[in-house]
JSON list of C-alpha atoms in Angstrom, two decimals:
[
{"chain": "J", "resi": 1, "resn": "MET", "atom": "CA", "xyz": [82.49, 110.21, 66.93]},
{"chain": "J", "resi": 2, "resn": "ILE", "atom": "CA", "xyz": [85.22, 110.81, 70.02]},
{"chain": "J", "resi": 3, "resn": "LEU", "atom": "CA", "xyz": [86.95, 114.03, 70.66]},
{"chain": "J", "resi": 4, "resn": "GLY", "atom": "CA", "xyz": [86.27, 114.23, 66.89]},
{"chain": "J", "resi": 5, "resn": "MET", "atom": "CA", "xyz": [87.65, 111.02, 66.06]},
{"chain": "J", "resi": 6, "resn": "SER", "atom": "CA", "xyz": [86.06, 107.97, 65.07]},
{"chain": "J", "resi": 7, "resn": "VAL", "atom": "CA", "xyz": [85.30, 105.90, 67.28]},
{"chain": "J", "resi": 8, "resn": "ALA", "atom": "CA", "xyz": [88.38, 103.25, 65.52]},
{"chain": "J", "resi": 9, "resn": "THR", "atom": "CA", "xyz": [91.14, 106.48, 65.53]},
{"chain": "J", "resi": 10, "resn": "PHE", "atom": "CA", "xyz": [90.53, 107.12, 68.99]},
{"chain": "J", "resi": 11, "resn": "THR", "atom": "CA", "xyz": [90.77, 103.37, 70.14]},
{"chain": "J", "resi": 12, "resn": "LEU", "atom": "CA", "xyz": [94.01, 103.08, 68.15]},
{"chain": "J", "resi": 13, "resn": "LEU", "atom": "CA", "xyz": [95.30, 106.24, 70.24]},
{"chain": "J", "resi": 14, "resn": "HIS", "atom": "CA", "xyz": [93.93, 105.05, 73.15]},
{"chain": "J", "resi": 15, "resn": "VAL", "atom": "CA", "xyz": [95.93, 102.01, 72.98]},
{"chain": "J", "resi": 16, "resn": "VAL", "atom": "CA", "xyz": [99.22, 103.60, 70.92]},
{"chain": "J", "resi": 17, "resn": "ILE", "atom": "CA", "xyz": [99.14, 105.85, 74.54]},
{"chain": "J", "resi": 18, "resn": "SER", "atom": "CA", "xyz": [98.75, 102.97, 76.60]},
{"chain": "J", "resi": 19, "resn": "LEU", "atom": "CA", "xyz": [101.37, 100.63, 75.17]},
{"chain": "J", "resi": 20, "resn": "ILE", "atom": "CA", "xyz": [104.19, 103.57, 75.28]},
{"chain": "J", "resi": 21, "resn": "GLY", "atom": "CA", "xyz": [102.64, 103.82, 78.91]},
{"chain": "J", "resi": 22, "resn": "ILE", "atom": "CA", "xyz": [103.29, 100.22, 79.55]},
{"chain": "J", "resi": 23, "resn": "ALA", "atom": "CA", "xyz": [107.05, 100.62, 77.57]},
{"chain": "J", "resi": 24, "resn": "THR", "atom": "CA", "xyz": [108.32, 103.47, 79.56]},
{"chain": "J", "resi": 25, "resn": "GLY", "atom": "CA", "xyz": [106.80, 102.31, 83.03]},
{"chain": "J", "resi": 26, "resn": "VAL", "atom": "CA", "xyz": [108.90, 99.27, 82.38]},
{"chain": "J", "resi": 27, "resn": "ILE", "atom": "CA", "xyz": [111.81, 101.54, 81.73]},
{"chain": "J", "resi": 28, "resn": "VAL", "atom": "CA", "xyz": [111.20, 103.77, 85.08]},
{"chain": "J", "resi": 29, "resn": "VAL", "atom": "CA", "xyz": [110.95, 100.05, 87.12]},
{"chain": "J", "resi": 30, "resn": "TYR", "atom": "CA", "xyz": [114.73, 99.39, 85.47]},
{"chain": "J", "resi": 31, "resn": "GLY", "atom": "CA", "xyz": [115.49, 102.16, 86.56]},
{"chain": "J", "resi": 32, "resn": "MET", "atom": "CA", "xyz": [114.23, 101.68, 89.83]},
{"chain": "J", "resi": 33, "resn": "TRP", "atom": "CA", "xyz": [115.82, 98.13, 90.22]},
{"chain": "J", "resi": 34, "resn": "THR", "atom": "CA", "xyz": [119.14, 99.91, 89.23]},
{"chain": "J", "resi": 35, "resn": "ALA", "atom": "CA", "xyz": [118.20, 102.65, 92.31]},
{"chain": "J", "resi": 36, "resn": "LYS", "atom": "CA", "xyz": [118.43, 105.51, 89.56]},
{"chain": "J", "resi": 37, "resn": "ARG", "atom": "CA", "xyz": [115.47, 107.65, 88.52]},
{"chain": "J", "resi": 38, "resn": "PRO", "atom": "CA", "xyz": [115.73, 108.34, 84.98]},
{"chain": "J", "resi": 39, "resn": "ALA", "atom": "CA", "xyz": [113.70, 111.26, 84.89]},
{"chain": "J", "resi": 40, "resn": "GLY", "atom": "CA", "xyz": [112.83, 111.80, 81.69]},
{"chain": "J", "resi": 41, "resn": "TRP", "atom": "CA", "xyz": [111.40, 108.73, 81.29]},
{"chain": "J", "resi": 42, "resn": "THR", "atom": "CA", "xyz": [109.56, 108.92, 84.54]},
{"chain": "J", "resi": 43, "resn": "ALA", "atom": "CA", "xyz": [107.87, 111.92, 82.88]},
{"chain": "J", "resi": 44, "resn": "VAL", "atom": "CA", "xyz": [106.83, 110.50, 79.85]},
{"chain": "J", "resi": 45, "resn": "PHE", "atom": "CA", "xyz": [105.38, 106.85, 81.73]},
{"chain": "J", "resi": 46, "resn": "LEU", "atom": "CA", "xyz": [103.47, 109.62, 84.02]},
{"chain": "J", "resi": 47, "resn": "VAL", "atom": "CA", "xyz": [101.33, 111.73, 81.15]},
{"chain": "J", "resi": 48, "resn": "THR", "atom": "CA", "xyz": [100.75, 108.75, 78.87]},
{"chain": "J", "resi": 49, "resn": "THR", "atom": "CA", "xyz": [99.30, 106.50, 82.29]},
{"chain": "J", "resi": 50, "resn": "ILE", "atom": "CA", "xyz": [97.36, 109.64, 83.16]},
{"chain": "J", "resi": 51, "resn": "ALA", "atom": "CA", "xyz": [96.35, 109.93, 79.58]},
{"chain": "J", "resi": 52, "resn": "THR", "atom": "CA", "xyz": [95.65, 106.05, 79.38]},
{"chain": "J", "resi": 53, "resn": "SER", "atom": "CA", "xyz": [92.91, 106.38, 81.93]},
{"chain": "J", "resi": 54, "resn": "VAL", "atom": "CA", "xyz": [91.34, 109.86, 80.66]},
{"chain": "J", "resi": 55, "resn": "THR", "atom": "CA", "xyz": [91.08, 108.54, 77.30]},
{"chain": "J", "resi": 56, "resn": "GLY", "atom": "CA", "xyz": [89.21, 105.43, 78.51]},
{"chain": "J", "resi": 57, "resn": "PHE", "atom": "CA", "xyz": [86.55, 107.31, 80.32]},
{"chain": "J", "resi": 58, "resn": "LEU", "atom": "CA", "xyz": [86.27, 108.97, 77.26]},
{"chain": "J", "resi": 59, "resn": "PHE", "atom": "CA", "xyz": [84.49, 105.70, 75.23]},
{"chain": "J", "resi": 60, "resn": "HIS", "atom": "CA", "xyz": [80.61, 105.68, 75.49]},
{"chain": "J", "resi": 61, "resn": "SER", "atom": "CA", "xyz": [79.27, 103.66, 78.04]},
{"chain": "J", "resi": 62, "resn": "THR", "atom": "CA", "xyz": [75.86, 103.58, 80.01]},
{"chain": "J", "resi": 63, "resn": "ALA", "atom": "CA", "xyz": [77.19, 102.31, 82.95]},
{"chain": "J", "resi": 64, "resn": "ILE", "atom": "CA", "xyz": [79.53, 102.31, 85.46]},
{"chain": "J", "resi": 65, "resn": "GLY", "atom": "CA", "xyz": [82.03, 99.09, 84.77]},
{"chain": "J", "resi": 66, "resn": "PRO", "atom": "CA", "xyz": [85.51, 97.16, 85.85]},
{"chain": "J", "resi": 67, "resn": "PRO", "atom": "CA", "xyz": [87.34, 99.94, 82.97]},
{"chain": "J", "resi": 68, "resn": "HIS", "atom": "CA", "xyz": [85.84, 102.90, 85.00]},
{"chain": "J", "resi": 69, "resn": "ILE", "atom": "CA", "xyz": [86.87, 101.65, 88.62]},
{"chain": "J", "resi": 70, "resn": "VAL", "atom": "CA", "xyz": [90.44, 100.26, 87.41]},
{"chain": "J", "resi": 71, "resn": "GLY", "atom": "CA", "xyz": [90.97, 104.36, 85.83]},
{"chain": "J", "resi": 72, "resn": "ALA", "atom": "CA", "xyz": [89.70, 105.88, 88.99]},
{"chain": "J", "resi": 73, "resn": "ILE", "atom": "CA", "xyz": [92.02, 103.97, 91.30]},
{"chain": "J", "resi": 74, "resn": "SER", "atom": "CA", "xyz": [95.16, 103.91, 88.36]},
{"chain": "J", "resi": 75, "resn": "LEU", "atom": "CA", "xyz": [94.37, 107.96, 88.73]},
{"chain": "J", "resi": 76, "resn": "VAL", "atom": "CA", "xyz": [94.35, 108.23, 92.58]},
{"chain": "J", "resi": 77, "resn": "VAL", "atom": "CA", "xyz": [97.74, 106.28, 92.52]},
{"chain": "J", "resi": 78, "resn": "LEU", "atom": "CA", "xyz": [99.41, 108.58, 89.91]},
{"chain": "J", "resi": 79, "resn": "ALA", "atom": "CA", "xyz": [98.48, 111.70, 92.04]},
{"chain": "J", "resi": 80, "resn": "VAL", "atom": "CA", "xyz": [99.97, 109.90, 94.83]},
{"chain": "J", "resi": 81, "resn": "THR", "atom": "CA", "xyz": [102.47, 109.03, 92.47]},
{"chain": "J", "resi": 82, "resn": "LEU", "atom": "CA", "xyz": [103.21, 112.77, 91.55]},
{"chain": "J", "resi": 83, "resn": "LEU", "atom": "CA", "xyz": [103.09, 114.35, 94.93]},
{"chain": "J", "resi": 84, "resn": "ALA", "atom": "CA", "xyz": [105.96, 111.82, 96.70]},
{"chain": "J", "resi": 85, "resn": "LEU", "atom": "CA", "xyz": [107.96, 112.66, 93.56]},
{"chain": "J", "resi": 86, "resn": "TYR", "atom": "CA", "xyz": [107.33, 116.46, 92.38]},
{"chain": "J", "resi": 87, "resn": "THR", "atom": "CA", "xyz": [105.71, 117.93, 95.58]},
{"chain": "J", "resi": 88, "resn": "PHE", "atom": "CA", "xyz": [107.84, 115.81, 98.19]},
{"chain": "J", "resi": 89, "resn": "HIS", "atom": "CA", "xyz": [111.01, 114.96, 95.86]},
{"chain": "J", "resi": 90, "resn": "LEU", "atom": "CA", "xyz": [111.34, 111.81, 96.46]},
{"chain": "J", "resi": 91, "resn": "ALA", "atom": "CA", "xyz": [112.01, 113.17, 100.54]},
{"chain": "J", "resi": 92, "resn": "GLY", "atom": "CA", "xyz": [112.48, 109.79, 102.99]},
{"chain": "J", "resi": 93, "resn": "ARG", "atom": "CA", "xyz": [109.53, 107.81, 102.95]},
{"chain": "J", "resi": 94, "resn": "TRP", "atom": "CA", "xyz": [108.09, 109.22, 99.64]},
{"chain": "J", "resi": 95, "resn": "ARG", "atom": "CA", "xyz": [110.68, 107.51, 97.63]},
{"chain": "J", "resi": 96, "resn": "ALA", "atom": "CA", "xyz": [109.34, 104.21, 99.05]},
{"chain": "J", "resi": 97, "resn": "ILE", "atom": "CA", "xyz": [106.12, 105.71, 98.08]},
{"chain": "J", "resi": 98, "resn": "HIS", "atom": "CA", "xyz": [106.92, 106.48, 94.59]},
{"chain": "J", "resi": 99, "resn": "ALA", "atom": "CA", "xyz": [108.20, 103.49, 94.19]},
{"chain": "J", "resi": 100, "resn": "VAL", "atom": "CA", "xyz": [104.83, 101.15, 94.98]},
{"chain": "J", "resi": 101, "resn": "THR", "atom": "CA", "xyz": [102.84, 103.63, 93.39]},
{"chain": "J", "resi": 102, "resn": "ALA", "atom": "CA", "xyz": [104.70, 103.79, 90.28]},
{"chain": "J", "resi": 103, "resn": "VAL", "atom": "CA", "xyz": [104.57, 100.14, 89.93]},
{"chain": "J", "resi": 104, "resn": "LEU", "atom": "CA", "xyz": [101.33, 99.92, 91.23]},
{"chain": "J", "resi": 105, "resn": "ALA", "atom": "CA", "xyz": [100.31, 102.07, 88.24]},
{"chain": "J", "resi": 106, "resn": "LEU", "atom": "CA", "xyz": [101.99, 100.07, 85.85]},
{"chain": "J", "resi": 107, "resn": "TYR", "atom": "CA", "xyz": [100.50, 96.80, 86.89]},
{"chain": "J", "resi": 108, "resn": "LEU", "atom": "CA", "xyz": [97.08, 98.25, 86.73]},
{"chain": "J", "resi": 109, "resn": "ASN", "atom": "CA", "xyz": [97.77, 99.06, 82.82]},
{"chain": "J", "resi": 110, "resn": "VAL", "atom": "CA", "xyz": [99.38, 95.65, 82.22]},
{"chain": "J", "resi": 111, "resn": "PHE", "atom": "CA", "xyz": [96.48, 94.30, 84.13]},
{"chain": "J", "resi": 112, "resn": "VAL", "atom": "CA", "xyz": [94.18, 96.12, 81.55]},
{"chain": "J", "resi": 113, "resn": "GLY", "atom": "CA", "xyz": [96.20, 95.04, 78.83]},
{"chain": "J", "resi": 114, "resn": "VAL", "atom": "CA", "xyz": [95.72, 91.26, 79.55]},
{"chain": "J", "resi": 115, "resn": "VAL", "atom": "CA", "xyz": [92.00, 91.91, 80.13]},
{"chain": "J", "resi": 116, "resn": "GLN", "atom": "CA", "xyz": [91.95, 93.36, 76.56]},
{"chain": "J", "resi": 117, "resn": "ALA", "atom": "CA", "xyz": [94.48, 90.42, 75.17]},
{"chain": "J", "resi": 118, "resn": "PHE", "atom": "CA", "xyz": [91.96, 88.16, 76.38]},
{"chain": "J", "resi": 119, "resn": "LEU", "atom": "CA", "xyz": [89.15, 89.93, 74.89]},
{"chain": "J", "resi": 120, "resn": "LYS", "atom": "CA", "xyz": [90.52, 90.79, 71.41]},
{"chain": "J", "resi": 121, "resn": "ILE", "atom": "CA", "xyz": [93.14, 88.00, 70.29]},
{"chain": "J", "resi": 122, "resn": "PRO", "atom": "CA", "xyz": [91.36, 84.54, 69.44]},
{"chain": "J", "resi": 123, "resn": "ALA", "atom": "CA", "xyz": [93.55, 82.56, 70.64]},
{"chain": "J", "resi": 124, "resn": "LEU", "atom": "CA", "xyz": [93.13, 83.80, 74.07]},
{"chain": "J", "resi": 125, "resn": "HIS", "atom": "CA", "xyz": [89.75, 84.62, 74.06]},
{"chain": "J", "resi": 126, "resn": "ASP", "atom": "CA", "xyz": [89.23, 80.85, 73.09]},
{"chain": "J", "resi": 127, "resn": "LEU", "atom": "CA", "xyz": [90.98, 79.86, 75.96]},
{"chain": "J", "resi": 128, "resn": "ALA", "atom": "CA", "xyz": [88.85, 81.81, 78.13]},
{"chain": "J", "resi": 129, "resn": "PRO", "atom": "CA", "xyz": [85.72, 82.65, 76.55]},
{"chain": "J", "resi": 130, "resn": "LEU", "atom": "CA", "xyz": [84.20, 84.51, 79.50]},
{"chain": "J", "resi": 131, "resn": "GLY", "atom": "CA", "xyz": [87.58, 86.04, 81.20]},
{"chain": "J", "resi": 132, "resn": "ASN", "atom": "CA", "xyz": [86.62, 83.48, 84.34]},
{"chain": "J", "resi": 133, "resn": "GLU", "atom": "CA", "xyz": [88.17, 81.08, 82.91]},
{"chain": "J", "resi": 134, "resn": "PRO", "atom": "CA", "xyz": [91.29, 79.09, 84.61]},
{"chain": "J", "resi": 135, "resn": "PRO", "atom": "CA", "xyz": [94.54, 80.06, 81.64]},
{"chain": "J", "resi": 136, "resn": "PHE", "atom": "CA", "xyz": [92.94, 83.63, 82.61]},
{"chain": "J", "resi": 137, "resn": "ALA", "atom": "CA", "xyz": [93.15, 83.59, 86.11]},
{"chain": "J", "resi": 138, "resn": "ILE", "atom": "CA", "xyz": [96.68, 82.06, 85.42]},
{"chain": "J", "resi": 139, "resn": "ALA", "atom": "CA", "xyz": [97.88, 84.75, 83.68]},
{"chain": "J", "resi": 140, "resn": "GLN", "atom": "CA", "xyz": [96.30, 87.46, 85.81]},
{"chain": "J", "resi": 141, "resn": "GLY", "atom": "CA", "xyz": [98.04, 85.26, 88.78]},
{"chain": "J", "resi": 142, "resn": "LEU", "atom": "CA", "xyz": [101.19, 85.37, 87.17]},
{"chain": "J", "resi": 143, "resn": "VAL", "atom": "CA", "xyz": [101.21, 88.94, 86.25]},
{"chain": "J", "resi": 144, "resn": "PHE", "atom": "CA", "xyz": [100.17, 89.52, 89.66]},
{"chain": "J", "resi": 145, "resn": "ALA", "atom": "CA", "xyz": [103.43, 87.66, 91.53]},
{"chain": "J", "resi": 146, "resn": "LEU", "atom": "CA", "xyz": [105.71, 89.18, 88.70]},
{"chain": "J", "resi": 147, "resn": "PHE", "atom": "CA", "xyz": [104.67, 92.81, 90.03]},
{"chain": "J", "resi": 148, "resn": "VAL", "atom": "CA", "xyz": [104.76, 91.87, 93.80]},
{"chain": "J", "resi": 149, "resn": "ALA", "atom": "CA", "xyz": [108.38, 90.58, 93.13]},
{"chain": "J", "resi": 150, "resn": "LEU", "atom": "CA", "xyz": [108.96, 93.78, 90.77]},
{"chain": "J", "resi": 151, "resn": "GLY", "atom": "CA", "xyz": [107.35, 96.47, 93.20]},
{"chain": "J", "resi": 152, "resn": "TYR", "atom": "CA", "xyz": [109.39, 94.66, 96.22]},
{"chain": "J", "resi": 153, "resn": "GLY", "atom": "CA", "xyz": [112.69, 94.90, 94.36]},
{"chain": "J", "resi": 154, "resn": "ALA", "atom": "CA", "xyz": [112.28, 98.52, 93.46]},
{"chain": "J", "resi": 155, "resn": "VAL", "atom": "CA", "xyz": [111.63, 99.62, 96.94]},
{"chain": "J", "resi": 156, "resn": "LYS", "atom": "CA", "xyz": [114.60, 97.75, 98.26]},
{"chain": "J", "resi": 157, "resn": "ARG", "atom": "CA", "xyz": [116.77, 99.28, 95.45]},
{"chain": "J", "resi": 158, "resn": "PHE", "atom": "CA", "xyz": [115.44, 102.81, 95.21]},
{"chain": "J", "resi": 159, "resn": "HIS", "atom": "CA", "xyz": [114.70, 103.18, 98.83]},
{"chain": "J", "resi": 160, "resn": "PRO", "atom": "CA", "xyz": [117.27, 101.14, 100.93]},
{"chain": "J", "resi": 161, "resn": "PRO", "atom": "CA", "xyz": [116.90, 100.54, 104.20]},
{"chain": "J", "resi": 162, "resn": "GLY", "atom": "CA", "xyz": [118.49, 103.73, 106.52]},
{"chain": "J", "resi": 163, "resn": "ALA", "atom": "CA", "xyz": [117.53, 106.40, 103.34]}
]
């Protein structure tokens, strides 16, 4: 039991929160690419992405592992995102910092999603049963390249030079 729920129910809740975080993150990054900030979607993205990391820590574990490290990094990145947005109101360089950290937070969520896909989807698991085979590395490399491009574009469009 986790928070009064069966492990299966809690896992489903965690996955649903994660997917909402990813979907709303895509909307937020699209908003940055169009030089807009969808305030409501941004709030949902931040809350669900924080909730994803927090609920991830609640799973029973005997040792600190990669999921804990990614979750901790995500929470630090999200703290900076929150500061940029709600404390510094995207003033000056904080606008670019917000763009970079929001895209990075989304990337970390997608990174874990790809890991989970290779663990849980039989066809993908068969391609990379240990998680270190070329199909897994290629998938993660493509995701990383996509997010580097998204982050670069988000900063350039959401924080134009001289802004």
